[in-house]
Structure formats: structure tokens, C-alpha cells
Amino acid sequence: QVQLVESGGGAVESGGSLTLSCVASEFNYKTNSMAWFRQATGKEREAVAAIYVHDGQTNYDNTVRGRFTISQDRAKTTVYLQMNSLEPEDTAMYYCAGSPWVGLPTLALSKYIVWGQGTQVTVSS
């Protein structure tokens, strides 16, 4: 069973930056696509960014496009989320997830079957 462990969350001021990391116990068919999701208090979990680990294709939600960058280090079985120009609206628990999905990385929550425990990001104004 693949295990995902997130780290890097914290509290920053508006306009600041953070980099989240997600270490997978292994890359296998359950991690063909890897993604970051977030869930703010009282809201549904939503996709932020995804990457197809075999060729590095990426996909972003429009709310973070141009501010966030998803990347990977396959040798370290690690996926990163570089977050710049953070806004209070980015405050949420951020989760890493894996999917068997092949091709353009999907942002559909239902496609992801492996989840980490999350790391909290808080952005103050």
C-alpha cells in the first residue's frame, strides 16, 4: 500500500511563499498521476494542481495558475507544490493524492485513491 506524507505547511503573510512536499513510499500504478488538493474549513475539497509522473505533464486549477507550481523528483519519489503570491483565500489543509490515471493529469477528486494526512497552510492578511 502506497503511503503519502506531506510536509512544509505553515503560517505566512499575504504575498508570501511556501513549498509543500509529498513523499511517497513508492511510485507505482497508484501514483501514475499525483495531485495536490485543499480543503478550507466548511468547504469541499478541491483540486489545486496535478502532475503525470511519467512525463511531467501538469495541470492547474484556474485559481492558482501562474502562482503555484507542481513538480517532482522521481529519484526521491517526492512531489512538490511551490506556492507564491499567497492570499488569505489559499488558507486550507493541503492534501497530496495519487491516482492510476494515465495521460493528462486529472483534477477530478474521484480519480484519486491514495491520500496523505494533510498539512495546514494559513495565510494572514
mmCIF file of N, CA and C in Angstrom:
data_model
loop_
_atom_site.group_PDB
_atom_site.id
_atom_site.type_symbol
_atom_site.label_atom_id
_atom_site.label_comp_id
_atom_site.label_asym_id
_atom_site.label_seq_id
_atom_site.Cartn_x
_atom_site.Cartn_y
_atom_site.Cartn_z
ATOM 1 N N GLN A 1 0.845 -1.185 0.000
ATOM 2 C CA GLN A 1 0.000 0.000 0.000
ATOM 3 C C GLN A 1 0.886 1.243 0.000
ATOM 4 N N VAL A 2 0.666 2.133 -0.966
ATOM 5 C CA VAL A 2 1.436 3.361 -1.039
ATOM 6 C C VAL A 2 1.063 4.286 0.103
ATOM 7 N N GLN A 3 2.045 4.865 0.725
ATOM 8 C CA GLN A 3 1.805 5.858 1.776
ATOM 9 C C GLN A 3 2.351 7.202 1.316
ATOM 10 N N LEU A 4 1.591 8.255 1.603
ATOM 11 C CA LEU A 4 1.977 9.611 1.223
ATOM 12 C C LEU A 4 2.096 10.455 2.490
ATOM 13 N N VAL A 5 3.187 11.189 2.603
ATOM 14 C CA VAL A 5 3.418 12.029 3.775
ATOM 15 C C VAL A 5 3.734 13.450 3.311
ATOM 16 N N GLU A 6 2.865 14.377 3.702
ATOM 17 C CA GLU A 6 3.052 15.783 3.347
ATOM 18 C C GLU A 6 3.816 16.528 4.442
ATOM 19 N N SER A 7 4.484 17.589 4.027
ATOM 20 C CA SER A 7 5.156 18.487 4.966
ATOM 21 C C SER A 7 5.323 19.846 4.305
ATOM 22 N N GLY A 8 5.706 20.831 5.110
ATOM 23 C CA GLY A 8 6.005 22.144 4.562
ATOM 24 C C GLY A 8 4.964 23.205 4.814
ATOM 25 N N GLY A 9 3.846 22.825 5.387
ATOM 26 C CA GLY A 9 2.828 23.819 5.675
ATOM 27 C C GLY A 9 3.269 24.771 6.773
ATOM 28 N N GLY A 10 2.503 25.832 6.952
ATOM 29 C CA GLY A 10 2.823 26.799 7.983
ATOM 30 C C GLY A 10 1.983 28.040 7.847
ATOM 31 N N ALA A 11 2.374 29.071 8.585
ATOM 32 C CA ALA A 11 1.661 30.342 8.561
ATOM 33 C C ALA A 11 2.521 31.407 7.898
ATOM 34 N N VAL A 12 1.945 32.103 6.934
ATOM 35 C CA VAL A 12 2.661 33.158 6.215
ATOM 36 C C VAL A 12 1.740 34.356 6.037
ATOM 37 N N GLU A 13 2.337 35.481 5.720
ATOM 38 C CA GLU A 13 1.546 36.666 5.420
ATOM 39 C C GLU A 13 1.173 36.691 3.951
ATOM 40 N N SER A 14 0.131 37.437 3.654
ATOM 41 C CA SER A 14 -0.308 37.598 2.273
ATOM 42 C C SER A 14 0.861 38.063 1.399
ATOM 43 N N GLY A 15 1.003 37.440 0.241
ATOM 44 C CA GLY A 15 2.107 37.749 -0.654
ATOM 45 C C GLY A 15 3.315 36.848 -0.461
ATOM 46 N N GLY A 16 3.303 36.068 0.596
ATOM 47 C CA GLY A 16 4.417 35.189 0.894
ATOM 48 C C GLY A 16 4.415 33.907 0.087
ATOM 49 N N SER A 17 5.400 33.060 0.375
ATOM 50 C CA SER A 17 5.573 31.812 -0.357
ATOM 51 C C SER A 17 5.785 30.643 0.598
ATOM 52 N N LEU A 18 5.400 29.473 0.128
ATOM 53 C CA LEU A 18 5.647 28.221 0.836
ATOM 54 C C LEU A 18 5.862 27.135 -0.199
ATOM 55 N N THR A 19 6.644 26.124 0.192
ATOM 56 C CA THR A 19 6.790 24.953 -0.647
ATOM 57 C C THR A 19 6.378 23.728 0.143
ATOM 58 N N LEU A 20 5.390 23.010 -0.378
ATOM 59 C CA LEU A 20 4.931 21.769 0.231
ATOM 60 C C LEU A 20 5.636 20.596 -0.420
ATOM 61 N N SER A 21 5.868 19.562 0.367
ATOM 62 C CA SER A 21 6.473 18.334 -0.140
ATOM 63 C C SER A 21 5.572 17.154 0.175
ATOM 64 N N CYS A 22 5.562 16.180 -0.714
ATOM 65 C CA CYS A 22 4.814 14.943 -0.523
ATOM 66 C C CYS A 22 5.740 13.789 -0.872
ATOM 67 N N VAL A 23 6.108 13.032 0.135
ATOM 68 C CA VAL A 23 6.982 11.884 -0.086
ATOM 69 C C VAL A 23 6.133 10.625 -0.169
ATOM 70 N N ALA A 24 6.270 9.902 -1.270
ATOM 71 C CA ALA A 24 5.568 8.632 -1.449
ATOM 72 C C ALA A 24 6.486 7.479 -1.065
ATOM 73 N N SER A 25 5.894 6.461 -0.425
ATOM 74 C CA SER A 25 6.697 5.296 -0.047
ATOM 75 C C SER A 25 7.238 4.587 -1.290
ATOM 76 N N GLU A 26 6.522 4.723 -2.388
ATOM 77 C CA GLU A 26 6.956 4.208 -3.677
ATOM 78 C C GLU A 26 6.098 4.839 -4.760
ATOM 79 N N PHE A 27 6.619 4.848 -5.973
ATOM 80 C CA PHE A 27 5.816 5.204 -7.139
ATOM 81 C C PHE A 27 5.404 3.897 -7.800
ATOM 82 N N ASN A 28 4.104 3.693 -7.963
ATOM 83 C CA ASN A 28 3.626 2.523 -8.694
ATOM 84 C C ASN A 28 2.392 2.933 -9.489
ATOM 85 N N TYR A 29 1.570 1.958 -9.905
ATOM 86 C CA TYR A 29 0.433 2.299 -10.772
ATOM 87 C C TYR A 29 -0.575 3.205 -10.058
ATOM 88 N N LYS A 30 -0.562 3.183 -8.736
ATOM 89 C CA LYS A 30 -1.491 4.037 -7.975
ATOM 90 C C LYS A 30 -1.038 5.491 -7.946
ATOM 91 N N THR A 31 0.169 5.736 -8.429
ATOM 92 C CA THR A 31 0.689 7.105 -8.427
ATOM 93 C C THR A 31 1.089 7.534 -9.830
ATOM 94 N N ASN A 32 0.379 7.017 -10.857
ATOM 95 C CA ASN A 32 0.630 7.489 -12.218
ATOM 96 C C ASN A 32 0.449 8.999 -12.291
ATOM 97 N N SER A 33 -0.595 9.482 -11.678
ATOM 98 C CA SER A 33 -0.816 10.918 -11.520
ATOM 99 C C SER A 33 -0.773 11.243 -10.041
ATOM 100 N N MET A 34 -0.170 12.364 -9.723
ATOM 101 C CA MET A 34 -0.118 12.856 -8.360
ATOM 102 C C MET A 34 -0.698 14.259 -8.348
ATOM 103 N N ALA A 35 -1.368 14.575 -7.265
ATOM 104 C CA ALA A 35 -2.024 15.883 -7.215
ATOM 105 C C ALA A 35 -2.019 16.454 -5.809
ATOM 106 N N TRP A 36 -2.221 17.748 -5.774
ATOM 107 C CA TRP A 36 -2.459 18.459 -4.525
ATOM 108 C C TRP A 36 -3.908 18.937 -4.529
ATOM 109 N N PHE A 37 -4.576 18.672 -3.412
ATOM 110 C CA PHE A 37 -5.918 19.171 -3.174
ATOM 111 C C PHE A 37 -5.876 20.032 -1.921
ATOM 112 N N ARG A 38 -6.910 20.815 -1.718
ATOM 113 C CA ARG A 38 -7.016 21.592 -0.487
ATOM 114 C C ARG A 38 -8.455 21.633 -0.032
ATOM 115 N N GLN A 39 -8.601 21.801 1.274
ATOM 116 C CA GLN A 39 -9.937 21.887 1.849
ATOM 117 C C GLN A 39 -9.938 22.934 2.941
ATOM 118 N N ALA A 40 -10.680 23.991 2.712
ATOM 119 C CA ALA A 40 -10.848 25.037 3.711
ATOM 120 C C ALA A 40 -11.974 24.644 4.652
ATOM 121 N N THR A 41 -11.964 25.209 5.826
ATOM 122 C CA THR A 41 -12.985 24.905 6.827
ATOM 123 C C THR A 41 -14.373 25.195 6.274
ATOM 124 N N GLY A 42 -15.230 24.199 6.340
ATOM 125 C CA GLY A 42 -16.599 24.365 5.886
ATOM 126 C C GLY A 42 -16.800 24.279 4.396
ATOM 127 N N LYS A 43 -15.753 23.951 3.663
ATOM 128 C CA LYS A 43 -15.857 23.873 2.207
ATOM 129 C C LYS A 43 -15.473 22.484 1.714
ATOM 130 N N GLU A 44 -15.825 22.200 0.471
ATOM 131 C CA GLU A 44 -15.487 20.922 -0.117
ATOM 132 C C GLU A 44 -14.010 20.886 -0.522
ATOM 133 N N ARG A 45 -13.480 19.678 -0.592
ATOM 134 C CA ARG A 45 -12.106 19.514 -1.046
ATOM 135 C C ARG A 45 -12.036 19.834 -2.544
ATOM 136 N N GLU A 46 -11.017 20.592 -2.922
ATOM 137 C CA GLU A 46 -10.885 20.996 -4.322
ATOM 138 C C GLU A 46 -9.476 20.760 -4.824
ATOM 139 N N ALA A 47 -9.388 20.520 -6.127
ATOM 140 C CA ALA A 47 -8.087 20.275 -6.731
ATOM 141 C C ALA A 47 -7.310 21.570 -6.899
ATOM 142 N N VAL A 48 -5.997 21.467 -6.753
ATOM 143 C CA VAL A 48 -5.117 22.614 -6.924
ATOM 144 C C VAL A 48 -4.232 22.418 -8.159
ATOM 145 N N ALA A 49 -3.527 21.272 -8.191
ATOM 146 C CA ALA A 49 -2.610 21.002 -9.290
ATOM 147 C C ALA A 49 -2.336 19.515 -9.354
ATOM 148 N N ALA A 50 -1.980 19.045 -10.545
ATOM 149 C CA ALA A 50 -1.692 17.627 -10.733
ATOM 150 C C ALA A 50 -0.522 17.465 -11.697
ATOM 151 N N ILE A 51 0.154 16.320 -11.582
ATOM 152 C CA ILE A 51 1.291 16.023 -12.449
ATOM 153 C C ILE A 51 1.261 14.554 -12.838
ATOM 154 N N TYR A 52 1.565 14.284 -14.120
ATOM 155 C CA TYR A 52 1.681 12.910 -14.590
ATOM 156 C C TYR A 52 3.147 12.534 -14.411
ATOM 157 N N VAL A 53 3.416 11.616 -13.504
ATOM 158 C CA VAL A 53 4.797 11.384 -13.066
ATOM 159 C C VAL A 53 5.678 10.796 -14.161
ATOM 160 N N HIS A 54 5.073 10.181 -15.180
ATOM 161 C CA HIS A 54 5.883 9.511 -16.200
ATOM 162 C C HIS A 54 6.503 10.490 -17.198
ATOM 163 N N ASP A 55 5.858 11.648 -17.415
ATOM 164 C CA ASP A 55 6.436 12.604 -18.360
ATOM 165 C C ASP A 55 6.415 14.045 -17.861
ATOM 166 N N GLY A 56 5.891 14.255 -16.653
ATOM 167 C CA GLY A 56 5.924 15.586 -16.064
ATOM 168 C C GLY A 56 4.851 16.547 -16.525
ATOM 169 N N GLN A 57 3.870 16.076 -17.318
ATOM 170 C CA GLN A 57 2.771 16.952 -17.706
ATOM 171 C C GLN A 57 2.082 17.473 -16.450
ATOM 172 N N THR A 58 1.651 18.721 -16.500
ATOM 173 C CA THR A 58 0.999 19.316 -15.343
ATOM 174 C C THR A 58 -0.362 19.886 -15.714
ATOM 175 N N ASN A 59 -1.164 20.093 -14.703
ATOM 176 C CA ASN A 59 -2.493 20.650 -14.877
ATOM 177 C C ASN A 59 -2.807 21.457 -13.622
ATOM 178 N N TYR A 60 -3.438 22.611 -13.797
ATOM 179 C CA TYR A 60 -3.695 23.502 -12.670
ATOM 180 C C TYR A 60 -5.141 23.978 -12.649
ATOM 181 N N ASP A 61 -5.642 24.183 -11.446
ATOM 182 C CA ASP A 61 -6.912 24.885 -11.304
ATOM 183 C C ASP A 61 -6.675 26.351 -11.651
ATOM 184 N N ASN A 62 -7.671 26.982 -12.230
ATOM 185 C CA ASN A 62 -7.510 28.375 -12.662
ATOM 186 C C ASN A 62 -7.213 29.328 -11.502
ATOM 187 N N THR A 63 -7.647 28.985 -10.305
ATOM 188 C CA THR A 63 -7.449 29.888 -9.163
ATOM 189 C C THR A 63 -5.982 29.980 -8.744
ATOM 190 N N VAL A 64 -5.165 29.011 -9.159
ATOM 191 C CA VAL A 64 -3.760 29.027 -8.739
ATOM 192 C C VAL A 64 -2.790 29.105 -9.911
ATOM 193 N N ARG A 65 -3.319 29.013 -11.124
ATOM 194 C CA ARG A 65 -2.448 29.027 -12.310
ATOM 195 C C ARG A 65 -1.623 30.307 -12.328
ATOM 196 N N GLY A 66 -0.333 30.172 -12.509
ATOM 197 C CA GLY A 66 0.561 31.319 -12.520
ATOM 198 C C GLY A 66 1.142 31.661 -11.159
ATOM 199 N N ARG A 67 0.556 31.124 -10.103
ATOM 200 C CA ARG A 67 1.076 31.373 -8.744
ATOM 201 C C ARG A 67 1.694 30.110 -8.145
ATOM 202 N N PHE A 68 1.112 28.961 -8.442
ATOM 203 C CA PHE A 68 1.569 27.693 -7.882
ATOM 204 C C PHE A 68 2.246 26.875 -8.970
ATOM 205 N N THR A 69 3.252 26.088 -8.560
ATOM 206 C CA THR A 69 3.941 25.194 -9.485
ATOM 207 C C THR A 69 4.085 23.818 -8.853
ATOM 208 N N ILE A 70 3.613 22.803 -9.561
ATOM 209 C CA ILE A 70 3.778 21.425 -9.106
ATOM 210 C C ILE A 70 4.965 20.823 -9.841
ATOM 211 N N SER A 71 5.783 20.076 -9.116
ATOM 212 C CA SER A 71 6.948 19.447 -9.725
ATOM 213 C C SER A 71 7.235 18.136 -9.006
ATOM 214 N N GLN A 72 8.218 17.410 -9.506
ATOM 215 C CA GLN A 72 8.523 16.121 -8.898
ATOM 216 C C GLN A 72 10.020 15.840 -8.933
ATOM 217 N N ASP A 73 10.430 14.979 -8.049
ATOM 218 C CA ASP A 73 11.770 14.395 -8.077
ATOM 219 C C ASP A 73 11.547 12.896 -7.993
ATOM 220 N N ARG A 74 11.589 12.213 -9.139
ATOM 221 C CA ARG A 74 11.251 10.802 -9.166
ATOM 222 C C ARG A 74 12.248 9.972 -8.372
ATOM 223 N N ALA A 75 13.498 10.387 -8.354
ATOM 224 C CA ALA A 75 14.506 9.632 -7.601
ATOM 225 C C ALA A 75 14.184 9.627 -6.109
ATOM 226 N N LYS A 76 13.537 10.707 -5.648
ATOM 227 C CA LYS A 76 13.174 10.819 -4.240
ATOM 228 C C LYS A 76 11.701 10.464 -4.005
ATOM 229 N N THR A 77 11.014 10.020 -5.051
ATOM 230 C CA THR A 77 9.559 9.737 -5.007
ATOM 231 C C THR A 77 8.826 10.861 -4.272
ATOM 232 N N THR A 78 9.126 12.073 -4.666
ATOM 233 C CA THR A 78 8.593 13.253 -3.994
ATOM 234 C C THR A 78 7.958 14.198 -5.007
ATOM 235 N N VAL A 79 6.811 14.739 -4.622
ATOM 236 C CA VAL A 79 6.116 15.752 -5.401
ATOM 237 C C VAL A 79 6.070 17.027 -4.573
ATOM 238 N N TYR A 80 6.284 18.148 -5.250
ATOM 239 C CA TYR A 80 6.337 19.435 -4.565
ATOM 240 C C TYR A 80 5.212 20.348 -5.060
ATOM 241 N N LEU A 81 4.862 21.306 -4.209
ATOM 242 C CA LEU A 81 3.961 22.372 -4.621
ATOM 243 C C LEU A 81 4.576 23.682 -4.154
ATOM 244 N N GLN A 82 5.128 24.432 -5.101
ATOM 245 C CA GLN A 82 5.668 25.741 -4.811
ATOM 246 C C GLN A 82 4.529 26.744 -4.905
ATOM 247 N N MET A 83 4.288 27.468 -3.814
ATOM 248 C CA MET A 83 3.167 28.404 -3.764
ATOM 249 C C MET A 83 3.697 29.815 -3.558
ATOM 250 N N ASN A 84 3.457 30.674 -4.527
ATOM 251 C CA ASN A 84 3.877 32.068 -4.459
ATOM 252 C C ASN A 84 2.657 32.988 -4.425
ATOM 253 N N SER A 85 2.898 34.224 -4.050
ATOM 254 C CA SER A 85 1.829 35.230 -4.003
ATOM 255 C C SER A 85 0.606 34.698 -3.266
ATOM 256 N N LEU A 86 0.844 34.126 -2.118
ATOM 257 C CA LEU A 86 -0.247 33.522 -1.359
ATOM 258 C C LEU A 86 -1.241 34.574 -0.889
ATOM 259 N N GLU A 87 -2.494 34.165 -0.874
ATOM 260 C CA GLU A 87 -3.602 35.032 -0.478
ATOM 261 C C GLU A 87 -4.355 34.376 0.678
ATOM 262 N N PRO A 88 -5.063 35.173 1.475
ATOM 263 C CA PRO A 88 -5.840 34.564 2.572
ATOM 264 C C PRO A 88 -6.789 33.466 2.087
ATOM 265 N N GLU A 89 -7.270 33.601 0.862
ATOM 266 C CA GLU A 89 -8.182 32.595 0.306
ATOM 267 C C GLU A 89 -7.495 31.249 0.059
ATOM 268 N N ASP A 90 -6.172 31.221 0.128
ATOM 269 C CA ASP A 90 -5.431 29.963 -0.031
ATOM 270 C C ASP A 90 -5.339 29.187 1.272
ATOM 271 N N THR A 91 -5.820 29.766 2.355
ATOM 272 C CA THR A 91 -5.802 29.092 3.656
ATOM 273 C C THR A 91 -6.628 27.827 3.601
ATOM 274 N N ALA A 92 -6.004 26.696 3.947
ATOM 275 C CA ALA A 92 -6.684 25.401 3.882
ATOM 276 C C ALA A 92 -5.742 24.309 4.367
ATOM 277 N N MET A 93 -6.307 23.121 4.541
ATOM 278 C CA MET A 93 -5.494 21.931 4.707
ATOM 279 C C MET A 93 -5.172 21.430 3.297
ATOM 280 N N TYR A 94 -3.899 21.191 3.044
ATOM 281 C CA TYR A 94 -3.461 20.734 1.730
ATOM 282 C C TYR A 94 -3.125 19.249 1.778
ATOM 283 N N TYR A 95 -3.689 18.507 0.834
ATOM 284 C CA TYR A 95 -3.523 17.062 0.779
ATOM 285 C C TYR A 95 -2.832 16.647 -0.518
ATOM 286 N N CYS A 96 -1.969 15.663 -0.388
ATOM 287 C CA CYS A 96 -1.345 15.028 -1.535
ATOM 288 C C CYS A 96 -2.143 13.760 -1.855
ATOM 289 N N ALA A 97 -2.264 13.432 -3.145
ATOM 290 C CA ALA A 97 -3.041 12.267 -3.533
ATOM 291 C C ALA A 97 -2.443 11.605 -4.761
ATOM 292 N N GLY A 98 -2.698 10.300 -4.888
ATOM 293 C CA GLY A 98 -2.223 9.532 -6.029
ATOM 294 C C GLY A 98 -3.365 8.863 -6.770
ATOM 295 N N SER A 99 -3.179 8.709 -8.088
ATOM 296 C CA SER A 99 -4.218 8.135 -8.938
ATOM 297 C C SER A 99 -3.612 7.217 -9.980
ATOM 298 N N PRO A 100 -4.333 6.173 -10.389
ATOM 299 C CA PRO A 100 -3.881 5.319 -11.501
ATOM 300 C C PRO A 100 -4.062 5.988 -12.868
ATOM 301 N N TRP A 101 -4.639 7.171 -12.902
ATOM 302 C CA TRP A 101 -4.965 7.865 -14.145
ATOM 303 C C TRP A 101 -3.745 7.999 -15.036
ATOM 304 N N VAL A 102 -3.935 7.721 -16.308
ATOM 305 C CA VAL A 102 -2.847 7.800 -17.291
ATOM 306 C C VAL A 102 -3.146 8.906 -18.285
ATOM 307 N N GLY A 103 -2.152 9.732 -18.577
ATOM 308 C CA GLY A 103 -2.322 10.802 -19.552
ATOM 309 C C GLY A 103 -2.333 12.167 -18.898
ATOM 310 N N LEU A 104 -3.004 13.115 -19.556
ATOM 311 C CA LEU A 104 -3.094 14.469 -18.985
ATOM 312 C C LEU A 104 -3.605 14.353 -17.556
ATOM 313 N N PRO A 105 -2.831 14.839 -16.578
ATOM 314 C CA PRO A 105 -3.201 14.612 -15.188
ATOM 315 C C PRO A 105 -4.562 15.207 -14.846
ATOM 316 N N THR A 106 -5.375 14.386 -14.236
ATOM 317 C CA THR A 106 -6.731 14.791 -13.931
ATOM 318 C C THR A 106 -6.813 15.569 -12.626
ATOM 319 N N LEU A 107 -7.757 16.492 -12.562
ATOM 320 C CA LEU A 107 -8.046 17.228 -11.336
ATOM 321 C C LEU A 107 -9.319 16.708 -10.667
ATOM 322 N N ALA A 108 -9.837 15.599 -11.178
ATOM 323 C CA ALA A 108 -11.071 15.030 -10.635
ATOM 324 C C ALA A 108 -10.786 14.276 -9.345
ATOM 325 N N LEU A 109 -11.383 14.730 -8.277
ATOM 326 C CA LEU A 109 -11.151 14.134 -6.959
ATOM 327 C C LEU A 109 -11.450 12.649 -6.948
ATOM 328 N N SER A 110 -12.491 12.246 -7.666
ATOM 329 C CA SER A 110 -12.935 10.851 -7.633
ATOM 330 C C SER A 110 -11.915 9.884 -8.213
ATOM 331 N N LYS A 111 -10.967 10.391 -8.987
ATOM 332 C CA LYS A 111 -9.953 9.538 -9.616
ATOM 333 C C LYS A 111 -8.799 9.203 -8.669
ATOM 334 N N TYR A 112 -8.721 9.874 -7.555
ATOM 335 C CA TYR A 112 -7.591 9.707 -6.642
ATOM 336 C C TYR A 112 -7.941 8.725 -5.530
ATOM 337 N N ILE A 113 -7.058 7.740 -5.343
ATOM 338 C CA ILE A 113 -7.379 6.635 -4.445
ATOM 339 C C ILE A 113 -6.417 6.516 -3.269
ATOM 340 N N VAL A 114 -5.324 7.258 -3.307
ATOM 341 C CA VAL A 114 -4.358 7.235 -2.202
ATOM 342 C C VAL A 114 -4.212 8.663 -1.694
ATOM 343 N N TRP A 115 -4.281 8.828 -0.377
ATOM 344 C CA TRP A 115 -4.281 10.166 0.217
ATOM 345 C C TRP A 115 -3.311 10.265 1.382
ATOM 346 N N GLY A 116 -2.703 11.435 1.520
ATOM 347 C CA GLY A 116 -1.917 11.720 2.702
ATOM 348 C C GLY A 116 -2.785 12.305 3.798
ATOM 349 N N GLN A 117 -2.154 12.638 4.924
ATOM 350 C CA GLN A 117 -2.887 13.144 6.082
ATOM 351 C C GLN A 117 -3.084 14.661 6.036
ATOM 352 N N GLY A 118 -2.342 15.330 5.195
ATOM 353 C CA GLY A 118 -2.535 16.764 5.033
ATOM 354 C C GLY A 118 -1.540 17.608 5.808
ATOM 355 N N THR A 119 -1.363 18.832 5.334
ATOM 356 C CA THR A 119 -0.529 19.823 6.007
ATOM 357 C C THR A 119 -1.234 21.165 5.925
ATOM 358 N N GLN A 120 -1.283 21.886 7.033
ATOM 359 C CA GLN A 120 -2.066 23.117 7.117
ATOM 360 C C GLN A 120 -1.295 24.311 6.583
ATOM 361 N N VAL A 121 -1.967 25.105 5.759
ATOM 362 C CA VAL A 121 -1.422 26.364 5.267
ATOM 363 C C VAL A 121 -2.357 27.477 5.721
ATOM 364 N N THR A 122 -1.802 28.463 6.388
ATOM 365 C CA THR A 122 -2.589 29.599 6.863
ATOM 366 C C THR A 122 -1.955 30.885 6.358
ATOM 367 N N VAL A 123 -2.741 31.689 5.656
ATOM 368 C CA VAL A 123 -2.254 32.941 5.088
ATOM 369 C C VAL A 123 -3.014 34.088 5.739
ATOM 370 N N SER A 124 -2.292 34.977 6.363
ATOM 371 C CA SER A 124 -2.913 36.118 7.039
ATOM 372 C C SER A 124 -2.808 37.366 6.167
ATOM 373 N N SER A 125 -3.799 38.235 6.333
ATOM 374 C CA SER A 125 -3.831 39.465 5.524
ATOM 375 C C SER A 125 -3.058 40.590 6.179
#
